[in-house]
Each structure stands twice: as structure tokens, then as C-alpha cells.
PDB file of C-alpha atoms in Angstrom:
ATOM      1  CA  MET A   1     -52.908  47.944 122.448  1.00 53.00           C
ATOM      2  CA  THR A   2     -52.571  51.592 123.372  1.00 67.00           C
ATOM      3  CA  GLN A   3     -54.077  53.958 120.795  1.00 80.00           C
ATOM      4  CA  ARG A   4     -51.456  56.068 119.027  1.00 88.00           C
ATOM      5  CA  PHE A   5     -52.135  59.608 117.892  1.00 94.00           C
ATOM      6  CA  VAL A   6     -50.356  60.730 114.714  1.00 95.00           C
ATOM      7  CA  TYR A   7     -49.387  64.328 113.933  1.00 97.00           C
ATOM      8  CA  LYS A   8     -47.863  65.535 110.669  1.00 96.00           C
ATOM      9  CA  VAL A   9     -45.181  68.197 110.446  1.00 96.00           C
ATOM     10  CA  GLU A  10     -45.908  71.124 108.105  1.00 96.00           C
ATOM     11  CA  GLU A  11     -42.405  72.632 108.057  1.00 96.00           C
ATOM     12  CA  TYR A  12     -39.089  71.848 109.695  1.00 95.00           C
ATOM     13  CA  ASN A  13     -35.563  73.194 109.878  1.00 94.00           C
ATOM     14  CA  ARG A  14     -33.614  71.031 107.464  1.00 92.00           C
ATOM     15  CA  HIS A  15     -30.898  70.068 109.964  1.00 92.00           C
ATOM     16  CA  ILE A  16     -33.292  68.575 112.553  1.00 93.00           C
ATOM     17  CA  PRO A  17     -33.446  65.026 111.079  1.00 89.00           C
ATOM     18  CA  LEU A  18     -29.634  64.915 111.102  1.00 89.00           C
ATOM     19  CA  LEU A  19     -29.684  65.919 114.764  1.00 92.00           C
ATOM     20  CA  PHE A  20     -32.183  63.134 115.518  1.00 92.00           C
ATOM     21  CA  SER A  21     -30.042  60.555 113.733  1.00 89.00           C
ATOM     22  CA  LYS A  22     -27.221  61.499 116.117  1.00 92.00           C
ATOM     23  CA  TYR A  23     -29.297  61.662 119.298  1.00 93.00           C
ATOM     24  CA  LYS A  24     -32.108  59.115 119.130  1.00 93.00           C
ATOM     25  CA  GLU A  25     -33.415  59.392 122.675  1.00 96.00           C
ATOM     26  CA  GLY A  26     -34.407  62.358 124.768  1.00 97.00           C
ATOM     27  CA  HIS A  27     -37.228  63.843 126.805  1.00 97.00           C
ATOM     28  CA  ILE A  28     -39.685  66.715 126.928  1.00 97.00           C
ATOM     29  CA  HIS A  29     -37.776  69.654 128.370  1.00 96.00           C
ATOM     30  CA  SER A  30     -40.457  72.336 128.773  1.00 95.00           C
ATOM     31  CA  LYS A  31     -44.042  73.121 127.740  1.00 95.00           C
ATOM     32  CA  PHE A  32     -45.618  76.423 126.650  1.00 91.00           C
ATOM     33  CA  ASN A  33     -49.010  77.565 125.385  1.00 89.00           C
ATOM     34  CA  ASN A  34     -47.891  77.329 121.764  1.00 91.00           C
ATOM     35  CA  GLY A  35     -45.651  74.260 121.847  1.00 94.00           C
ATOM     36  CA  PHE A  36     -42.886  72.473 123.715  1.00 96.00           C
ATOM     37  CA  ASN A  37     -39.146  71.852 123.690  1.00 97.00           C
ATOM     38  CA  ILE A  38     -37.562  68.430 123.566  1.00 97.00           C
ATOM     39  CA  LYS A  39     -33.991  67.787 124.710  1.00 97.00           C
ATOM     40  CA  MET A  40     -31.978  65.467 122.471  1.00 96.00           C
ATOM     41  CA  GLY A  41     -28.377  65.105 123.575  1.00 93.00           C
ATOM     42  CA  ASP A  42     -27.153  68.624 124.310  1.00 91.00           C
ATOM     43  CA  SER A  43     -29.612  70.252 121.882  1.00 94.00           C
ATOM     44  CA  LEU A  44     -33.172  71.541 122.074  1.00 96.00           C
ATOM     45  CA  VAL A  45     -35.839  71.246 119.381  1.00 96.00           C
ATOM     46  CA  PHE A  46     -39.054  73.267 119.545  1.00 96.00           C
ATOM     47  CA  ILE A  47     -42.234  71.558 118.372  1.00 96.00           C
ATOM     48  CA  GLY A  48     -45.185  73.880 117.968  1.00 96.00           C
ATOM     49  CA  GLY A  49     -47.124  76.334 115.868  1.00 93.00           C
ATOM     50  CA  LYS A  50     -45.874  79.185 113.742  1.00 89.00           C
ATOM     51  CA  GLN A  51     -47.172  82.034 115.921  1.00 85.00           C
ATOM     52  CA  SER A  52     -43.611  83.101 116.684  1.00 80.00           C
ATOM     53  CA  GLY A  53     -42.363  82.481 113.165  1.00 88.00           C
ATOM     54  CA  ARG A  54     -39.916  79.804 112.070  1.00 94.00           C
ATOM     55  CA  LEU A  55     -37.332  79.168 114.759  1.00 94.00           C
ATOM     56  CA  PRO A  56     -33.860  77.965 113.788  1.00 94.00           C
ATOM     57  CA  PHE A  57     -34.561  74.691 115.638  1.00 95.00           C
ATOM     58  CA  SER A  58     -38.181  73.693 115.128  1.00 94.00           C
ATOM     59  CA  PHE A  59     -40.759  71.245 113.825  1.00 94.00           C
ATOM     60  CA  ILE A  60     -43.884  73.234 112.892  1.00 96.00           C
ATOM     61  CA  LEU A  61     -47.291  71.589 113.254  1.00 97.00           C
ATOM     62  CA  PRO A  62     -50.806  72.919 112.565  1.00 96.00           C
ATOM     63  CA  ILE A  63     -51.934  74.936 115.567  1.00 95.00           C
ATOM     64  CA  PRO A  64     -54.976  72.691 116.378  1.00 96.00           C
ATOM     65  CA  ASP A  65     -52.646  69.673 116.412  1.00 96.00           C
ATOM     66  CA  VAL A  66     -50.267  71.483 118.763  1.00 96.00           C
ATOM     67  CA  HIS A  67     -53.070  72.207 121.215  1.00 96.00           C
ATOM     68  CA  ASP A  68     -54.240  68.587 121.072  1.00 96.00           C
ATOM     69  CA  LEU A  69     -50.722  67.225 121.488  1.00 96.00           C
ATOM     70  CA  LEU A  70     -50.081  69.432 124.514  1.00 96.00           C
ATOM     71  CA  THR A  71     -52.962  67.697 126.344  1.00 95.00           C
ATOM     72  CA  LYS A  72     -51.321  64.302 125.878  1.00 95.00           C
ATOM     73  CA  ILE A  73     -47.771  65.009 127.027  1.00 96.00           C
ATOM     74  CA  SER A  74     -45.956  66.041 130.193  1.00 96.00           C
ATOM     75  CA  ASN A  75     -42.529  67.374 131.067  1.00 96.00           C
ATOM     76  CA  ASN A  76     -39.877  64.624 131.146  1.00 97.00           C
ATOM     77  CA  ASP A  77     -41.922  62.242 128.973  1.00 97.00           C
ATOM     78  CA  PRO A  78     -39.524  60.071 126.937  1.00 97.00           C
ATOM     79  CA  VAL A  79     -38.910  60.923 123.285  1.00 97.00           C
ATOM     80  CA  ILE A  80     -37.525  58.419 120.741  1.00 96.00           C
ATOM     81  CA  TRP A  81     -36.487  58.950 117.107  1.00 96.00           C
ATOM     82  CA  HIS A  82     -36.952  55.908 114.853  1.00 94.00           C
ATOM     83  CA  ASN A  83     -34.454  56.030 112.004  1.00 90.00           C
ATOM     84  CA  ASP A  84     -36.179  53.309 109.988  1.00 90.00           C
ATOM     85  CA  THR A  85     -39.601  54.988 109.868  1.00 90.00           C
ATOM     86  CA  GLU A  86     -38.374  58.559 110.523  1.00 91.00           C
ATOM     87  CA  ILE A  87     -41.031  59.004 113.176  1.00 94.00           C
ATOM     88  CA  LEU A  88     -40.601  60.844 116.474  1.00 96.00           C
ATOM     89  CA  SER A  89     -42.442  59.044 119.274  1.00 96.00           C
ATOM     90  CA  ILE A  90     -43.425  60.745 122.508  1.00 96.00           C
ATOM     91  CA  ASN A  91     -44.419  58.701 125.588  1.00 93.00           C
ATOM     92  CA  GLU A  92     -46.580  55.700 124.704  1.00 87.00           C
ATOM     93  CA  SER A  93     -49.227  57.375 122.600  1.00 93.00           C
ATOM     94  CA  CYS A  94     -47.973  60.121 120.241  1.00 96.00           C
ATOM     95  CA  ASP A  95     -46.126  59.936 116.917  1.00 96.00           C
ATOM     96  CA  ILE A  96     -44.879  62.901 114.890  1.00 96.00           C
ATOM     97  CA  VAL A  97     -44.267  62.267 111.183  1.00 95.00           C
ATOM     98  CA  TYR A  98     -42.071  64.781 109.361  1.00 89.00           C
ATOM     99  CA  LEU A  99     -41.671  63.296 105.853  1.00 88.00           C
ATOM    100  CA  GLU A 100     -44.435  65.374 104.247  1.00 88.00           C
ATOM    101  CA  GLY A 101     -43.203  68.613 105.793  1.00 94.00           C
ATOM    102  CA  LYS A 102     -41.334  71.296 103.878  1.00 95.00           C
ATOM    103  CA  PRO A 103     -37.728  71.976 104.922  1.00 95.00           C
ATOM    104  CA  TYR A 104     -36.465  75.504 105.537  1.00 95.00           C
ATOM    105  CA  GLU A 105     -33.244  77.141 106.686  1.00 93.00           C
ATOM    106  CA  ASN A 106     -33.105  80.420 108.609  1.00 92.00           C
ATOM    107  CA  LYS A 107     -29.631  81.614 107.746  1.00 96.00           C
ATOM    108  CA  LEU A 108     -28.188  85.052 107.072  1.00 97.00           C
ATOM    109  CA  GLU A 109     -25.353  85.347 104.567  1.00 96.00           C
ATOM    110  CA  LEU A 110     -22.710  88.035 104.141  1.00 94.00           C
ATOM    111  CA  ILE A 111     -24.125  90.885 102.026  1.00 93.00           C
ATOM    112  CA  PRO A 112     -21.506  93.196 100.453  1.00 90.00           C
ATOM    113  CA  GLY A 113     -22.312  96.851 101.096  1.00 89.00           C
ATOM    114  CA  SER A 114     -24.742  95.994 103.888  1.00 91.00           C
ATOM    115  CA  VAL A 115     -23.173  98.468 106.330  1.00 91.00           C
ATOM    116  CA  HIS A 116     -24.411 101.370 104.216  1.00 91.00           C
ATOM    117  CA  SER A 117     -27.865  99.910 103.566  1.00 92.00           C
ATOM    118  CA  LEU A 118     -28.387  98.936 107.204  1.00 94.00           C
ATOM    119  CA  SER A 119     -27.345 102.379 108.392  1.00 92.00           C
ATOM    120  CA  ARG A 120     -29.942 104.029 106.149  1.00 92.00           C
ATOM    121  CA  HIS A 121     -32.664 102.569 108.369  1.00 94.00           C
ATOM    122  CA  LEU A 122     -31.261 103.730 111.701  1.00 94.00           C
ATOM    123  CA  GLU A 123     -33.832 106.518 111.961  1.00 93.00           C
ATOM    124  CA  THR A 124     -36.719 104.144 111.151  1.00 94.00           C
ATOM    125  CA  LEU A 125     -35.567 101.779 113.879  1.00 95.00           C
ATOM    126  CA  LEU A 126     -35.169 104.624 116.366  1.00 93.00           C
ATOM    127  CA  LEU A 127     -38.634 106.002 115.691  1.00 92.00           C
ATOM    128  CA  ALA A 128     -40.219 102.560 116.047  1.00 93.00           C
ATOM    129  CA  LEU A 129     -38.540 101.930 119.391  1.00 93.00           C
ATOM    130  CA  ALA A 130     -39.323 105.439 120.642  1.00 88.00           C
ATOM    131  CA  GLY A 131     -42.954 105.049 119.633  1.00 89.00           C
ATOM    132  CA  ASN A 132     -43.202 101.646 121.283  1.00 89.00           C
ATOM    133  CA  ASP A 133     -42.791 103.361 124.676  1.00 84.00           C
ATOM    134  CA  GLU A 134     -41.933 100.134 126.505  1.00 91.00           C
ATOM    135  CA  PRO A 135     -38.799  99.519 128.578  1.00 94.00           C
ATOM    136  CA  THR A 136     -36.476  96.650 127.800  1.00 96.00           C
ATOM    137  CA  GLY A 137     -36.581  93.511 129.915  1.00 95.00           C
ATOM    138  CA  LEU A 138     -33.884  95.086 132.100  1.00 95.00           C
ATOM    139  CA  GLY A 139     -36.005  98.179 132.653  1.00 95.00           C
ATOM    140  CA  LEU A 140     -34.053 100.459 130.314  1.00 95.00           C
ATOM    141  CA  ASP A 141     -36.007 103.445 128.981  1.00 95.00           C
ATOM    142  CA  ILE A 142     -34.857 103.557 125.364  1.00 95.00           C
ATOM    143  CA  ASN A 143     -35.854 107.203 124.905  1.00 94.00           C
ATOM    144  CA  GLU A 144     -33.756 108.218 127.901  1.00 93.00           C
ATOM    145  CA  PHE A 145     -30.854 106.178 126.587  1.00 94.00           C
ATOM    146  CA  MET A 146     -31.049 107.863 123.183  1.00 92.00           C
ATOM    147  CA  GLU A 147     -31.222 111.330 124.730  1.00 91.00           C
ATOM    148  CA  HIS A 148     -28.072 110.517 126.677  1.00 90.00           C
ATOM    149  CA  TYR A 149     -26.408 109.042 123.593  1.00 89.00           C
ATOM    150  CA  VAL A 150     -27.075 112.164 121.509  1.00 86.00           C
ATOM    151  CA  GLU A 151     -25.540 114.352 124.205  1.00 83.00           C
ATOM    152  CA  HIS A 152     -22.543 112.184 125.114  1.00 74.00           C
ATOM    153  CA  GLU A 153     -22.025 109.232 122.698  1.00 60.00           C
ATOM    154  CA  SER A 154     -19.939 107.625 125.416  1.00 62.00           C
ATOM    155  CA  GLY A 155     -20.076 106.607 129.037  1.00 60.00           C
ATOM    156  CA  SER A 156     -20.068 109.313 131.659  1.00 66.00           C
ATOM    157  CA  GLY A 157     -20.466 107.442 134.916  1.00 70.00           C
ATOM    158  CA  SER A 158     -24.153 106.855 134.196  1.00 80.00           C
ATOM    159  CA  SER A 159     -26.351 103.770 134.325  1.00 86.00           C
ATOM    160  CA  PHE A 160     -26.040 103.623 130.534  1.00 92.00           C
ATOM    161  CA  ASP A 161     -22.319 102.849 130.640  1.00 92.00           C
ATOM    162  CA  VAL A 162     -22.815  99.101 130.232  1.00 95.00           C
ATOM    163  CA  TYR A 163     -24.517  99.687 126.871  1.00 96.00           C
ATOM    164  CA  TYR A 164     -21.693 101.936 125.686  1.00 94.00           C
ATOM    165  CA  ASP A 165     -19.314  99.177 126.787  1.00 96.00           C
ATOM    166  CA  LEU A 166     -21.276  96.645 124.735  1.00 97.00           C
ATOM    167  CA  MET A 167     -20.984  98.825 121.643  1.00 96.00           C
ATOM    168  CA  ALA A 168     -17.281  99.445 122.297  1.00 95.00           C
ATOM    169  CA  ILE A 169     -16.282  95.775 122.489  1.00 97.00           C
ATOM    170  CA  LEU A 170     -17.635  95.139 119.002  1.00 97.00           C
ATOM    171  CA  TYR A 171     -14.445  96.682 117.633  1.00 96.00           C
ATOM    172  CA  SER A 172     -12.153  95.874 120.555  1.00 96.00           C
ATOM    173  CA  GLU A 173      -9.047  93.703 120.453  1.00 96.00           C
ATOM    174  CA  ASP A 174      -8.899  93.585 124.268  1.00 98.00           C
ATOM    175  CA  GLU A 175      -9.904  89.999 125.043  1.00 97.00           C
ATOM    176  CA  GLN A 176     -10.334  90.573 128.774  1.00 98.00           C
ATOM    177  CA  GLU A 177     -12.642  93.547 128.216  1.00 98.00           C
ATOM    178  CA  VAL A 178     -14.687  91.711 125.596  1.00 98.00           C
ATOM    179  CA  GLU A 179     -15.146  88.790 127.970  1.00 98.00           C
ATOM    180  CA  ARG A 180     -15.995  91.038 130.919  1.00 98.00           C
ATOM    181  CA  VAL A 181     -18.781  92.806 129.046  1.00 98.00           C
ATOM    182  CA  LEU A 182     -20.173  89.638 127.476  1.00 98.00           C
ATOM    183  CA  ARG A 183     -20.313  87.995 130.893  1.00 98.00           C
ATOM    184  CA  TYR A 184     -22.228  90.992 132.207  1.00 98.00           C
ATOM    185  CA  PHE A 185     -24.978  90.531 129.610  1.00 98.00           C
ATOM    186  CA  LEU A 186     -25.110  86.751 129.153  1.00 98.00           C
ATOM    187  CA  GLY A 187     -27.940  85.338 131.236  1.00 97.00           C
ATOM    188  CA  ARG A 188     -28.909  88.774 132.584  1.00 97.00           C
ATOM    189  CA  GLY A 189     -32.662  89.147 132.894  1.00 95.00           C
ATOM    190  CA  LYS A 190     -35.688  86.932 133.380  1.00 88.00           C
ATOM    191  CA  GLY A 191     -37.528  84.413 131.243  1.00 85.00           C
ATOM    192  CA  GLY A 192     -36.541  81.681 128.815  1.00 88.00           C
ATOM    193  CA  THR A 193     -34.386  84.090 126.823  1.00 93.00           C
ATOM    194  CA  PRO A 194     -32.925  86.696 129.212  1.00 97.00           C
ATOM    195  CA  THR A 195     -32.748  90.279 127.973  1.00 97.00           C
ATOM    196  CA  GLY A 196     -28.963  90.440 127.782  1.00 98.00           C
ATOM    197  CA  ASP A 197     -28.928  87.384 125.512  1.00 98.00           C
ATOM    198  CA  ASP A 198     -31.552  88.941 123.245  1.00 98.00           C
ATOM    199  CA  HIS A 199     -29.383  92.054 122.874  1.00 98.00           C
ATOM    200  CA  ILE A 200     -26.499  89.835 121.795  1.00 98.00           C
ATOM    201  CA  ILE A 201     -28.717  87.955 119.314  1.00 98.00           C
ATOM    202  CA  GLY A 202     -29.602  91.309 117.702  1.00 98.00           C
ATOM    203  CA  LEU A 203     -25.922  92.224 117.458  1.00 98.00           C
ATOM    204  CA  MET A 204     -25.099  88.844 115.951  1.00 98.00           C
ATOM    205  CA  ALA A 205     -27.739  89.355 113.238  1.00 98.00           C
ATOM    206  CA  ILE A 206     -26.032  92.575 112.163  1.00 97.00           C
ATOM    207  CA  TYR A 207     -22.649  90.859 112.222  1.00 97.00           C
ATOM    208  CA  ALA A 208     -23.920  87.945 110.112  1.00 97.00           C
ATOM    209  CA  VAL A 209     -24.564  90.138 107.054  1.00 97.00           C
ATOM    210  CA  SER A 210     -21.845  92.757 107.573  1.00 96.00           C
ATOM    211  CA  LYS A 211     -18.866  91.027 109.280  1.00 95.00           C
ATOM    212  CA  GLU A 212     -18.217  94.611 110.324  1.00 91.00           C
ATOM    213  CA  TRP A 213     -16.609  94.293 113.713  1.00 90.00           C
ATOM    214  CA  SER A 214     -13.788  92.377 115.332  1.00 94.00           C
ATOM    215  CA  PRO A 215     -14.076  88.580 115.176  1.00 95.00           C
ATOM    216  CA  LEU A 216     -12.917  88.582 118.805  1.00 97.00           C
ATOM    217  CA  PHE A 217     -16.520  89.324 119.806  1.00 98.00           C
ATOM    218  CA  THR A 218     -17.900  86.113 118.270  1.00 97.00           C
ATOM    219  CA  GLU A 219     -14.829  84.057 119.185  1.00 98.00           C
ATOM    220  CA  THR A 220     -15.156  85.014 122.850  1.00 98.00           C
ATOM    221  CA  LEU A 221     -18.909  84.417 122.832  1.00 98.00           C
ATOM    222  CA  SER A 222     -18.394  80.978 121.287  1.00 98.00           C
ATOM    223  CA  ARG A 223     -15.743  80.051 123.844  1.00 98.00           C
ATOM    224  CA  ILE A 224     -17.926  81.061 126.787  1.00 98.00           C
ATOM    225  CA  ILE A 225     -21.116  79.276 125.782  1.00 96.00           C
ATOM    226  CA  SER A 226     -19.303  76.141 124.631  1.00 95.00           C
ATOM    227  CA  SER A 227     -17.510  75.734 127.958  1.00 95.00           C
ATOM    228  CA  GLU A 228     -20.141  76.600 130.563  1.00 95.00           C
ATOM    229  CA  LYS A 229     -23.859  76.911 131.158  1.00 95.00           C
ATOM    230  CA  ILE A 230     -24.015  80.667 131.575  1.00 96.00           C
ATOM    231  CA  THR A 231     -27.679  81.175 130.703  1.00 97.00           C
ATOM    232  CA  THR A 232     -30.919  79.216 130.194  1.00 96.00           C
ATOM    233  CA  ASP A 233     -31.100  76.106 128.007  1.00 95.00           C
ATOM    234  CA  VAL A 234     -33.377  77.848 125.504  1.00 94.00           C
ATOM    235  CA  SER A 235     -31.150  80.907 125.272  1.00 96.00           C
ATOM    236  CA  MET A 236     -28.038  78.760 124.898  1.00 96.00           C
ATOM    237  CA  GLU A 237     -29.702  77.159 121.888  1.00 96.00           C
ATOM    238  CA  TYR A 238     -30.487  80.518 120.257  1.00 97.00           C
ATOM    239  CA  LEU A 239     -26.930  81.711 120.870  1.00 98.00           C
ATOM    240  CA  LYS A 240     -25.404  78.546 119.392  1.00 97.00           C
ATOM    241  CA  TYR A 241     -27.464  79.002 116.251  1.00 97.00           C
ATOM    242  CA  ALA A 242     -26.679  82.719 116.083  1.00 97.00           C
ATOM    243  CA  LEU A 243     -22.982  81.849 116.025  1.00 97.00           C
ATOM    244  CA  ASN A 244     -23.814  79.864 112.878  1.00 96.00           C
ATOM    245  CA  ASN A 245     -25.710  82.858 111.440  1.00 97.00           C
ATOM    246  CA  GLN A 246     -29.095  81.217 112.055  1.00 97.00           C
ATOM    247  CA  PHE A 247     -31.982  83.140 113.620  1.00 97.00           C
ATOM    248  CA  GLY A 248     -35.749  83.158 114.014  1.00 96.00           C
ATOM    249  CA  SER A 249     -37.645  84.235 110.895  1.00 96.00           C
ATOM    250  CA  PRO A 250     -38.762  87.640 112.332  1.00 96.00           C
ATOM    251  CA  VAL A 251     -35.076  88.586 112.765  1.00 97.00           C
ATOM    252  CA  ILE A 252     -34.162  87.244 109.312  1.00 97.00           C
ATOM    253  CA  GLU A 253     -37.004  89.167 107.663  1.00 96.00           C
ATOM    254  CA  LEU A 254     -36.106  92.447 109.373  1.00 97.00           C
ATOM    255  CA  ILE A 255     -32.424  92.236 108.449  1.00 97.00           C
ATOM    256  CA  HIS A 256     -33.284  91.353 104.845  1.00 95.00           C
ATOM    257  CA  ALA A 257     -35.743  94.248 104.681  1.00 95.00           C
ATOM    258  CA  MET A 258     -33.108  96.640 106.004  1.00 95.00           C
ATOM    259  CA  THR A 259     -30.698  95.584 103.259  1.00 92.00           C
ATOM    260  CA  GLU A 260     -33.209  95.412 100.413  1.00 83.00           C
ATOM    261  CA  GLU A 261     -36.573  97.031 100.993  1.00 69.00           C
ATOM    262  CA  SER A 262     -38.325 100.360 101.416  1.00 82.00           C
ATOM    263  CA  LYS A 263     -38.785 102.209 104.690  1.00 86.00           C
ATOM    264  CA  ALA A 264     -42.435 101.094 104.839  1.00 89.00           C
ATOM    265  CA  GLU A 265     -41.453  97.419 104.552  1.00 92.00           C
ATOM    266  CA  VAL A 266     -38.803  97.832 107.233  1.00 94.00           C
ATOM    267  CA  GLN A 267     -41.427  99.338 109.547  1.00 93.00           C
ATOM    268  CA  VAL A 268     -43.684  96.300 109.039  1.00 95.00           C
ATOM    269  CA  LYS A 269     -40.861  93.896 109.870  1.00 96.00           C
ATOM    270  CA  ILE A 270     -39.855  95.909 112.944  1.00 96.00           C
ATOM    271  CA  ASN A 271     -43.410  95.718 114.232  1.00 95.00           C
ATOM    272  CA  ASN A 272     -43.456  91.961 113.607  1.00 95.00           C
ATOM    273  CA  LEU A 273     -40.313  91.498 115.666  1.00 96.00           C
ATOM    274  CA  LEU A 274     -41.484  93.815 118.444  1.00 95.00           C
ATOM    275  CA  SER A 275     -44.595  91.660 118.885  1.00 92.00           C
ATOM    276  CA  MET A 276     -42.567  88.535 119.696  1.00 90.00           C
ATOM    277  CA  GLY A 277     -42.604  87.319 123.304  1.00 81.00           C
ATOM    278  CA  HIS A 278     -43.068  89.363 126.452  1.00 83.00           C
ATOM    279  CA  SER A 279     -40.074  91.603 125.771  1.00 92.00           C
ATOM    280  CA  SER A 280     -37.822  89.352 123.683  1.00 94.00           C
ATOM    281  CA  GLY A 281     -38.668  91.021 120.361  1.00 95.00           C
ATOM    282  CA  LEU A 282     -38.052  94.481 121.824  1.00 96.00           C
ATOM    283  CA  ASP A 283     -34.791  93.378 123.433  1.00 97.00           C
ATOM    284  CA  THR A 284     -33.546  91.843 120.178  1.00 97.00           C
ATOM    285  CA  THR A 285     -34.509  94.978 118.231  1.00 97.00           C
ATOM    286  CA  PHE A 286     -32.606  97.090 120.750  1.00 97.00           C
ATOM    287  CA  GLY A 287     -29.570  94.881 120.167  1.00 98.00           C
ATOM    288  CA  ILE A 288     -29.851  95.596 116.443  1.00 98.00           C
ATOM    289  CA  LEU A 289     -30.040  99.318 117.265  1.00 97.00           C
ATOM    290  CA  LEU A 290     -26.865  99.110 119.365  1.00 97.00           C
ATOM    291  CA  GLY A 291     -25.088  97.495 116.421  1.00 97.00           C
ATOM    292  CA  LEU A 292     -26.166 100.292 114.064  1.00 96.00           C
ATOM    293  CA  LEU A 293     -25.120 102.963 116.560  1.00 95.00           C
ATOM    294  CA  ALA A 294     -21.718 101.329 116.969  1.00 95.00           C
ATOM    295  CA  MET A 295     -21.200 101.275 113.207  1.00 94.00           C
ATOM    296  CA  ARG A 296     -22.197 104.926 112.906  1.00 91.00           C
ATOM    297  CA  ARG A 297     -19.910 105.944 115.741  1.00 87.00           C
ATOM    298  CA  LYS A 298     -16.996 104.172 114.071  1.00 84.00           C
ATOM    299  CA  SER A 299     -17.706 105.740 110.680  1.00 80.00           C
ATOM    300  CA  ASN A 300     -17.802 109.190 112.329  1.00 77.00           C
ATOM    301  CA  GLY A 301     -14.401 108.575 113.833  1.00 62.00           C
TER     302      GLY A 301
END
């Protein structure tokens, strides 16, 4: 009999077992240094450590177990969920038990008055991004963008126009324009979560607590990603969850801090988010900044 290795989940997103009960068979989709994705039906689940926080679609294991498990699995290995024992089996040797894990849910709720409280931290966010001195994943120099924004606050035939367009469609009722701009950013950039998608995730986090701008933005985004594969599998998953107001814990913690906490606490949470991924944390933070700038521009008339 083949020896089976058993791994116990520490924490898990509370909807994952329901997903497994719907899709009982799948495969390993992709491996990373800190974990791996499995594909079940049309959904991804990340299994790994907590280095990147709690994802909206993850089983979290102790880091030593993750490293050990990664040596025993390969891409495309079969994955089976056993409803009777509630065990996730991978290939012929690995079992993941979730029953002793603690459930969590990464969801942002509408917060009355959040537009004002979020806007109070615009300067803190600007200073953090300026001090970071790194370009976005699309090569945008944020300091140069902000200098242009202060002088113009609108497009002027420059390379920054696409970002002004992205801010403008947040309040637009022009469906064709909203779709045009979203299609420009969706899937644009490199990596598992392209930069353009990360910008949109940041915008969606602001929208989740404020419901400030036109619902046409989220309606158009939902229609696009539900009807075609416009970006990577991993990014599609993040976007689907964002449309349900669910985000990674670094995003959740920053938005909560901006609505509740002191400037010092906001700075800590910004730094936490900026440290995520190669440029993903920076790109998401820049998306949050664009949302705050759009709200300020609207309030100024």
C-alpha cells in the first residue's frame, strides 16, 4: 500500500468546502514557492502558507507542511474531494484535512460616511507611494503622474490619459466608454495578476465600502469576465471575488484602517500591501489612489 502523507489546514475561507461539494474532481493548476493552485470546475483554490496574507480563496497550511507538500506534487496531478471524510486527496499519496482549521471570510461591507474618512488619508497614501520610488508593473512613474495630475487634473494628449480615463469611467453612464477603458486595462501587464487587473482590484475595494460611483462600472466588469477569458486564470479568480466584495487580507486591512484608524496605522497597512508580490501590492495600492483621486475630483466639481 502506498504511504499517505496527511496535512492539516490551519485556516480556510469558509466557502471553500461548499465549492468542493459542487466540484469534487480537479487538478493542480500551478505551483509557486509558497504554495499551489488547484482547479476545481471553473474555480481556483490556493493552498499554501500565510506569507501573502489570507486570500479570498485559500486553504492555509503551516509553512513547513507547504514546503514538504510541494516536493510531493506536480502540475496536473489529480485532486479529489471526498464528501464523506471531508478530505482533499492529491495524486496517490497526499491528503489535506480541513476539519480542525478555523474558517474566515475576507469581505468588505458598505460603511456609511466612508467617502469622507477614506479621503482623509489621500495624502498618507500619496506620500507612501512617492517614497516607494518604484514604477508600476506597466512602468508608470507615480511621481510623474502626480505632478501631471496636479497641473492638469485631466488628459492632455499625454501618456497618462488612460489613467484619467479610468478615473472618469467610475462615474460614467456611457456603457461603450466604460467597456472600452476596462478592456484596455483587463489583462494588461505580466505575471499571474497583470497590473491593469490589480488597479481594478484596488478600485473595487474602494467601491465595496463606499458604493460611491456608477454601478455601470461593476456591471460592465462582471459581464466581461463572466463571458470571456480576458486575463489569467488567477486574476480572473481575484476579479470574481472582488465583484463579491471579497479581497486578500492586506487589502481588507488597509481599507479598514483608512475608515477607522490613525495615520500611523494606515501607514503600516500601506507598507504591508506594498510588500505583496513583485509589483502586485504596488499596483493595487495605485488603484486605490486612483479611486480616491476620482472621488476628490468629483467633490471639487
